[in-house]
Coordinates of C-alpha atoms and ligand atoms in Angstrom, one line a residue:
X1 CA 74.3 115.7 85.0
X2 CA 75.0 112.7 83.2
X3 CA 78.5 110.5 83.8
X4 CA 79.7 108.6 81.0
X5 CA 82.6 105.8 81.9
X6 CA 83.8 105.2 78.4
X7 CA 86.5 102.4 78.7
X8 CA 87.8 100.8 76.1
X9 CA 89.9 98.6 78.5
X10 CA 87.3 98.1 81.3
X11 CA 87.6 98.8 85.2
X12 CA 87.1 96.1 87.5
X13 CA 83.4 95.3 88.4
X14 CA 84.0 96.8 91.6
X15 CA 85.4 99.9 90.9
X16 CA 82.1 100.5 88.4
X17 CA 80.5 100.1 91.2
X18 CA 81.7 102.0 93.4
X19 CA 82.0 105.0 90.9
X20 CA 78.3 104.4 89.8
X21 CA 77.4 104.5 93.6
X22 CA 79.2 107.9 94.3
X23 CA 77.9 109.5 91.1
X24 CA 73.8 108.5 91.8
X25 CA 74.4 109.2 95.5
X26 CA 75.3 113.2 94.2
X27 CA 72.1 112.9 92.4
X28 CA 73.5 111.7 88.9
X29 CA 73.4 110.2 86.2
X30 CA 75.2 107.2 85.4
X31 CA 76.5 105.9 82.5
X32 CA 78.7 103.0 81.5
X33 CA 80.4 101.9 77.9
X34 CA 82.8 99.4 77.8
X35 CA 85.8 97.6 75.3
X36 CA 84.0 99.8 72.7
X37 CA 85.8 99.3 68.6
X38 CA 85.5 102.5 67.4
X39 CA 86.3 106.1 68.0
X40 CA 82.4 106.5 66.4
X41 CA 81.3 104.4 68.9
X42 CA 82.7 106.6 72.3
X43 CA 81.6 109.7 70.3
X44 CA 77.7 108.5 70.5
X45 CA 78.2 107.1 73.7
X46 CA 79.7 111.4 74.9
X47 CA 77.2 112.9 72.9
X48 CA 74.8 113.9 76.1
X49 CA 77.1 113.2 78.4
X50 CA 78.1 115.8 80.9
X51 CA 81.1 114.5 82.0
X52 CA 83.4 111.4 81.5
X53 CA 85.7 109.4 83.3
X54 CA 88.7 107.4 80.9
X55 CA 91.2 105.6 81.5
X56 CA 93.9 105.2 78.1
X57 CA 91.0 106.3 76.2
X58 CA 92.2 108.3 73.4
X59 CA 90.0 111.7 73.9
X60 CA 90.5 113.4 70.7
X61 CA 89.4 117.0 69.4
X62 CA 87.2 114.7 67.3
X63 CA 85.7 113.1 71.0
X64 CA 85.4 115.9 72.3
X65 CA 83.6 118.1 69.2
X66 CA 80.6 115.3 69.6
X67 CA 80.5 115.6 73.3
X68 CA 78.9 118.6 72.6
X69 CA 77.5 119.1 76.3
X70 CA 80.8 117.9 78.4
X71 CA 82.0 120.1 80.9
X72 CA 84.5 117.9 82.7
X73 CA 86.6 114.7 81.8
X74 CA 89.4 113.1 84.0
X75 CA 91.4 110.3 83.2
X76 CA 91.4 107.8 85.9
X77 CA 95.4 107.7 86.3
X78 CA 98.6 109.2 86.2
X79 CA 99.7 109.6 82.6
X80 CA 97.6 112.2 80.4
X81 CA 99.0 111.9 77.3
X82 CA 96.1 109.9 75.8
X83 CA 93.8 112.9 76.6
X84 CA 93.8 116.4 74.0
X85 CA 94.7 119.3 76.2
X86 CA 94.5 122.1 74.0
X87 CA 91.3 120.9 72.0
X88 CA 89.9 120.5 75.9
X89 CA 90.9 123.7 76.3
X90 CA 89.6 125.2 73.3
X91 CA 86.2 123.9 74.4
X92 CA 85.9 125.0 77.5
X93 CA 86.4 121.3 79.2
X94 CA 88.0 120.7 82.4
X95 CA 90.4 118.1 82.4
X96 CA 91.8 116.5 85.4
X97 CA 94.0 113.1 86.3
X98 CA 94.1 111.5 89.4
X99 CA 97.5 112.0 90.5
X100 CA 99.0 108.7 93.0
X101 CA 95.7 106.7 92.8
X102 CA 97.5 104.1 90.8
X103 CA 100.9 104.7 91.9
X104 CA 101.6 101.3 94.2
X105 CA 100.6 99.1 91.5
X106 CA 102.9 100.6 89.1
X107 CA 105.7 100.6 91.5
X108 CA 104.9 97.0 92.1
X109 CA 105.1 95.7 88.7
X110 CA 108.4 97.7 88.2
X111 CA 109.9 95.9 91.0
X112 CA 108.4 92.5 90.1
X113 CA 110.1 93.3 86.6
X114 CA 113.7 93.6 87.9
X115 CA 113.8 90.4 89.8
X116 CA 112.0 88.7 87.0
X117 CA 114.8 89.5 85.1
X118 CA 117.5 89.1 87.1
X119 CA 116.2 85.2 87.5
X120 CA 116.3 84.5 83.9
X121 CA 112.1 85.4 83.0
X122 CA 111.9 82.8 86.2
X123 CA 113.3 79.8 83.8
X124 CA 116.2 77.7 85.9
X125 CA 119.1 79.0 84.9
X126 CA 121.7 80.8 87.3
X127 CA 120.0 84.1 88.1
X128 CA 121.2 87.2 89.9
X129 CA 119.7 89.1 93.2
X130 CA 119.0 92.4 93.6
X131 CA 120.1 93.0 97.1
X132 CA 123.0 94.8 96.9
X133 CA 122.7 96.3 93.5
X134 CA 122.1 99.8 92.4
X135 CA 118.9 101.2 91.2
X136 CA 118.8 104.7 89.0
X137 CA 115.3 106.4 89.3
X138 CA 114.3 108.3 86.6
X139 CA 112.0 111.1 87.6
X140 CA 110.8 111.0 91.7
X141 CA 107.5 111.3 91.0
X142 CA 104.3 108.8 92.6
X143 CA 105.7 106.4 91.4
X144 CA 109.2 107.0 91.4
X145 CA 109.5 107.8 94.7
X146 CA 107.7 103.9 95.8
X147 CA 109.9 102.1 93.8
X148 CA 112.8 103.7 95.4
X149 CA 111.2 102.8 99.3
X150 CA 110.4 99.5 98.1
X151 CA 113.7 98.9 96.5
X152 CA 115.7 100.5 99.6
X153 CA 113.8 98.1 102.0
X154 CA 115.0 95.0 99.1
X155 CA 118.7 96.3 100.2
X156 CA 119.0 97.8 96.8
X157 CA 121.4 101.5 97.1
X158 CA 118.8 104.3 95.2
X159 CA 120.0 107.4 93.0
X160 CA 117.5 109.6 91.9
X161 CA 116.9 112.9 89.5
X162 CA 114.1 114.3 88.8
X163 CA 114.2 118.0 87.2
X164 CA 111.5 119.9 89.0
X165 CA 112.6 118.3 92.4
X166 CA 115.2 119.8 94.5
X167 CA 118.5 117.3 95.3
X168 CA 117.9 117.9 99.3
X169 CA 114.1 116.4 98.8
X170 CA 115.7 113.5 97.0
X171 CA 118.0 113.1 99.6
X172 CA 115.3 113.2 102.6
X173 CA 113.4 110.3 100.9
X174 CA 116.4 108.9 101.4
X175 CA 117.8 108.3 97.2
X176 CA 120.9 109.4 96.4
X177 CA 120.2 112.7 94.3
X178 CA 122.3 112.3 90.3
X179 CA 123.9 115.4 89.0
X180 CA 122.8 114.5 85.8
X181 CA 121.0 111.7 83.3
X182 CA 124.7 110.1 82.2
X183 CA 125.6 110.2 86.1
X184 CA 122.2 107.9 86.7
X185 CA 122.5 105.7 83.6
X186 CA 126.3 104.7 83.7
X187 CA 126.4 104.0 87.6
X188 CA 123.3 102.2 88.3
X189 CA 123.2 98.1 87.7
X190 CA 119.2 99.0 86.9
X191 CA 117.3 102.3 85.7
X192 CA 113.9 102.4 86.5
X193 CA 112.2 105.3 84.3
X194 CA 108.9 107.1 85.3
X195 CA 108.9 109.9 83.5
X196 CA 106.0 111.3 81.8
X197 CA 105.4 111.1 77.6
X198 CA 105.9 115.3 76.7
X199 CA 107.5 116.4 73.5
X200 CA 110.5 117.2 75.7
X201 CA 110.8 113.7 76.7
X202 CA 109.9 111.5 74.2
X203 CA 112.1 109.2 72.4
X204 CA 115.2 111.0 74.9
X205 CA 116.4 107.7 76.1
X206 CA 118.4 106.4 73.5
X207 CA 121.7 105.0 72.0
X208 CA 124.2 107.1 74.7
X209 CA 122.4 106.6 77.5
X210 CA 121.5 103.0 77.2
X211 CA 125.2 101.8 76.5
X212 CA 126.3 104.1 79.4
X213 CA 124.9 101.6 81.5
X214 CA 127.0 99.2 83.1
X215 CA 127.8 96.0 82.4
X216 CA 124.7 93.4 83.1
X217 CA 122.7 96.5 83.6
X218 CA 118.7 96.4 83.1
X219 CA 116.7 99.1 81.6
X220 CA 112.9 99.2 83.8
X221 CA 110.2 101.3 81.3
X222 CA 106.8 101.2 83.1
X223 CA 105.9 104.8 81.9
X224 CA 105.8 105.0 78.3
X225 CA 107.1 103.1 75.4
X226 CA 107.5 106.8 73.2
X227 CA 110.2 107.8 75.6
X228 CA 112.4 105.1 74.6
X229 CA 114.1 105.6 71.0
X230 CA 113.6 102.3 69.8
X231 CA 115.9 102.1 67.2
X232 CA 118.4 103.6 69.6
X233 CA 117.4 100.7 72.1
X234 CA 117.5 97.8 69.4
X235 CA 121.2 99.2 68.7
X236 CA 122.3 99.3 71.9
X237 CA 121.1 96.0 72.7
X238 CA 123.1 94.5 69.6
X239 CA 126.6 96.2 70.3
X240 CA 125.8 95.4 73.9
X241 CA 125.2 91.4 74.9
X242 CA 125.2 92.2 78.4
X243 CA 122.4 94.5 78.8
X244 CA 118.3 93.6 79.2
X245 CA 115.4 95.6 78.6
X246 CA 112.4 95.2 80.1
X247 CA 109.0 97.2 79.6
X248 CA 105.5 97.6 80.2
X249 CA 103.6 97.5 76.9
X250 CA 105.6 96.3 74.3
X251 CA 108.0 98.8 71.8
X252 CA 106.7 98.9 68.0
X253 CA 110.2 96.8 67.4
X254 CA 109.3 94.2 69.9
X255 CA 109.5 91.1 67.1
X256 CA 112.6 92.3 65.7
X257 CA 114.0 92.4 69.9
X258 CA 112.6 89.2 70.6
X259 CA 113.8 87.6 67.9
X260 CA 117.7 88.9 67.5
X261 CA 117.8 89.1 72.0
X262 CA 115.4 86.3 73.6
X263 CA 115.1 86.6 77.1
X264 CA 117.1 89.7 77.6
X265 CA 114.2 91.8 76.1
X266 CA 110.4 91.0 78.1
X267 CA 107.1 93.0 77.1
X268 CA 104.1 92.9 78.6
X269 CA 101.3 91.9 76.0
X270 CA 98.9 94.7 77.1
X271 CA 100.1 98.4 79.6
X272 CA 99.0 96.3 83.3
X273 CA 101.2 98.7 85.4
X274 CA 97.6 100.0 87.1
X275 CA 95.6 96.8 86.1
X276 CA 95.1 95.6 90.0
X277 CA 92.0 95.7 91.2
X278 CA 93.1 98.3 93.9
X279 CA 94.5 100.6 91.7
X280 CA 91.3 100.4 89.2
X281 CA 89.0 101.2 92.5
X282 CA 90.9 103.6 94.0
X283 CA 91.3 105.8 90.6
X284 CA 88.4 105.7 89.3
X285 CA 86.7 106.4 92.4
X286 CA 88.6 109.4 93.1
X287 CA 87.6 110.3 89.3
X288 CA 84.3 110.1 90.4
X289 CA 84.6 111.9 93.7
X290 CA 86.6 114.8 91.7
X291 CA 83.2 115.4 89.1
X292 CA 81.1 115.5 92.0
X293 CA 82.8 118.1 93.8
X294 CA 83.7 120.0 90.8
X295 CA 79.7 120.0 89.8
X296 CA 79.0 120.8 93.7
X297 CA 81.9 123.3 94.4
X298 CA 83.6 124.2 91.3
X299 CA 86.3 122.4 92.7
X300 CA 89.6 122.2 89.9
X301 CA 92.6 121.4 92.4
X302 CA 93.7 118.4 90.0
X303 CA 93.0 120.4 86.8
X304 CA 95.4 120.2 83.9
X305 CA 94.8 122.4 81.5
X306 CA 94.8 125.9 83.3
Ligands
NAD1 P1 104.0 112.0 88.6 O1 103.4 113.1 87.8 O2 103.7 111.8 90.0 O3 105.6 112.0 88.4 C1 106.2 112.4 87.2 C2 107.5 113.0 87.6 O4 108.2 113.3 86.3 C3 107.4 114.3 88.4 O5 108.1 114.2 89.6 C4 108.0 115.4 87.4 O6 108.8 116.3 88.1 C5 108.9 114.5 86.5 N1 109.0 115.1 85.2 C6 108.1 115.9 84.5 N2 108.6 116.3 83.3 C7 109.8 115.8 83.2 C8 110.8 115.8 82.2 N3 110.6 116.5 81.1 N4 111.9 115.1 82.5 C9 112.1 114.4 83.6 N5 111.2 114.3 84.6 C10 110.0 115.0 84.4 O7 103.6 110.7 87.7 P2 103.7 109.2 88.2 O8 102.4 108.8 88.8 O9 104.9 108.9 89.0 O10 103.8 108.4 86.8 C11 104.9 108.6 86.0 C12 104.6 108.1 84.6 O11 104.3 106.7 84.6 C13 103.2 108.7 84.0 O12 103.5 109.9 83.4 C14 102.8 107.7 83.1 O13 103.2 107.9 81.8 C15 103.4 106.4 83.6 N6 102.4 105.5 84.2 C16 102.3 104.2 83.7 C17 101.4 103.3 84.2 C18 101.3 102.0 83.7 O14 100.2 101.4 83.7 N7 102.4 101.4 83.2 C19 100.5 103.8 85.2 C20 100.7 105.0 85.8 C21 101.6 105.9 85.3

């Protein structure tokens, strides 16, 4: 069988390594395109491939109509939005993510994030601290559920809510569970949002909920920039001096923010929530191991589109 890693945004050298080992040691093909321009270009790369591993790849019904031959894709990561589940489907493609793989590094950066804003975007101006403060979790997922153990051992005090997980699990991980979204948003000092981009959620955080926030509050996005209503944000951030927004992979508005707020808005230039070099080895070589076994055993435990 033939595996294509079709990255636009590459892994690091020694994840394609490792990936490449794990697929020729299953007796393999291996196959490798990188920071590719053009849809046309991943769709001749797919065409004989049997399987692919992504990563924000867009895999379109349009991808996926010239991969005539692919059995299997998995995105190498959490979020799956970039990847067409019904045109998958249609085709008879398993797709799978690799749930936690990249989970640390995100949590990381979404700490790193709050005290880089509390200290002024580390010019030398009075900052705050976060010891002490109160930290809102949006959704306890993977990552979620770090940032609220990392945050906790920072002396931060942790609510959570999370719709598909019970209040007494919340409570065991040791967050305080929320009754509901305006109970998160208006008592904690920051909200840290992880959940995923659905037609439920996006663009859900808006207007109310961001001016519910208290006053000096910070609003964390490392999951992804559609759930945020932007125009909702950009008016809640005018009728609100006190509040900061801080995301990674920049809103479509970002100019217009940077420009009217200054260093109470920071975007990352490029998504780098997963970009460590752990989080790129441990996903994608879990992609790899999760082709292998479902070519060997027929194995589908992390498949998405059932
Ligand atoms: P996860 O699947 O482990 O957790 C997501 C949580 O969201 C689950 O607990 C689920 O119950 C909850 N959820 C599902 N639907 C919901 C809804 N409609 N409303 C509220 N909560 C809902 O995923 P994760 O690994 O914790 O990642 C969370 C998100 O972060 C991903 O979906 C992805 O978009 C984003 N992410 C970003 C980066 C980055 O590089 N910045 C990297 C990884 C993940």
């Amino acid at each position: 069988m033939k595996v294509l890693v079709a990255t636009e945004k590459p892994f690091a050298a020694a994840a394609v390594k490792g990936i490449k080992d794990i697929v020729e040691a299953a007796g393999h093909e291996f196959a490798l395109l990188e920071k590719y321009t053009s849809e046309d270009e991943l769709k001749a790369a797919a065409a004989d491939a049997d399987a692919m591993i992504v990563r924000s790849d867009k895999v379109t019904a349009g991808v996926l109509e010239a991969a005539s031959r692919l059995k299997i894709v998995v995105r190498a990561g959490a979020g799956y939005d970039n990847l067409d589940l019904p045109a998958c489907t249609a085709r008879k493609v398993v797709a799978m993510n690799t749930p936690g793989q990249n989970s640390n590094a995100v949590a990381e950066l979404a700490i790193a994030m709050m005290i880089f804003m509390s200290r002024g975007q580390f010019t030398p101006a009075t900052g705050t601290e976060i010891m002490g403060r109160r930290l809102g979790i949006q959704a306890f997922g993977n990552v979620g559920r770090l940032v609220g153990a990392k945050a906790e051992a920072l002396g931060m005090s942790v609510m959570a809510i999370d719709p598909f997980i019970p209040a007494e699990k919340i409570r065991e991980a040791g967050a305080e569970p929320a009754s509901d979204l305006k109970e998160l948003y208006s008592s904690c000092d920051f909200v840290s949002v992880h959940i995923p981009a659905t037609p439920e959620t996006i663009g859900s955080i808006g207007y109310e909920l961001i001016t519910s926030m208290p006053k000096g509050a910070t609003l964390v996005n490392t999951a992804r920039k559609e759930v945020i209503d932007e125009a909702g944000l950009e008016k809640a951030l005018e009728d609100r001096p006190d509040l900061k927004y801080v995301t990674d992979v920049a809103p479509s508005n970002i100019e217009s923010l940077k420009e009217k707020f200054g260093t109470r808005v920071f975007a990352t230039s490029k998504k780098m929530g997963a970009q460590t070099a752990e989080a790129n080895i441990n996903a994608g070589l879990a992609a790899a191991r999760q082709i292998v076994d479902y070519f060997a055993t027929g194995c589908t435990r992390f498949q998405l589109n059932r």
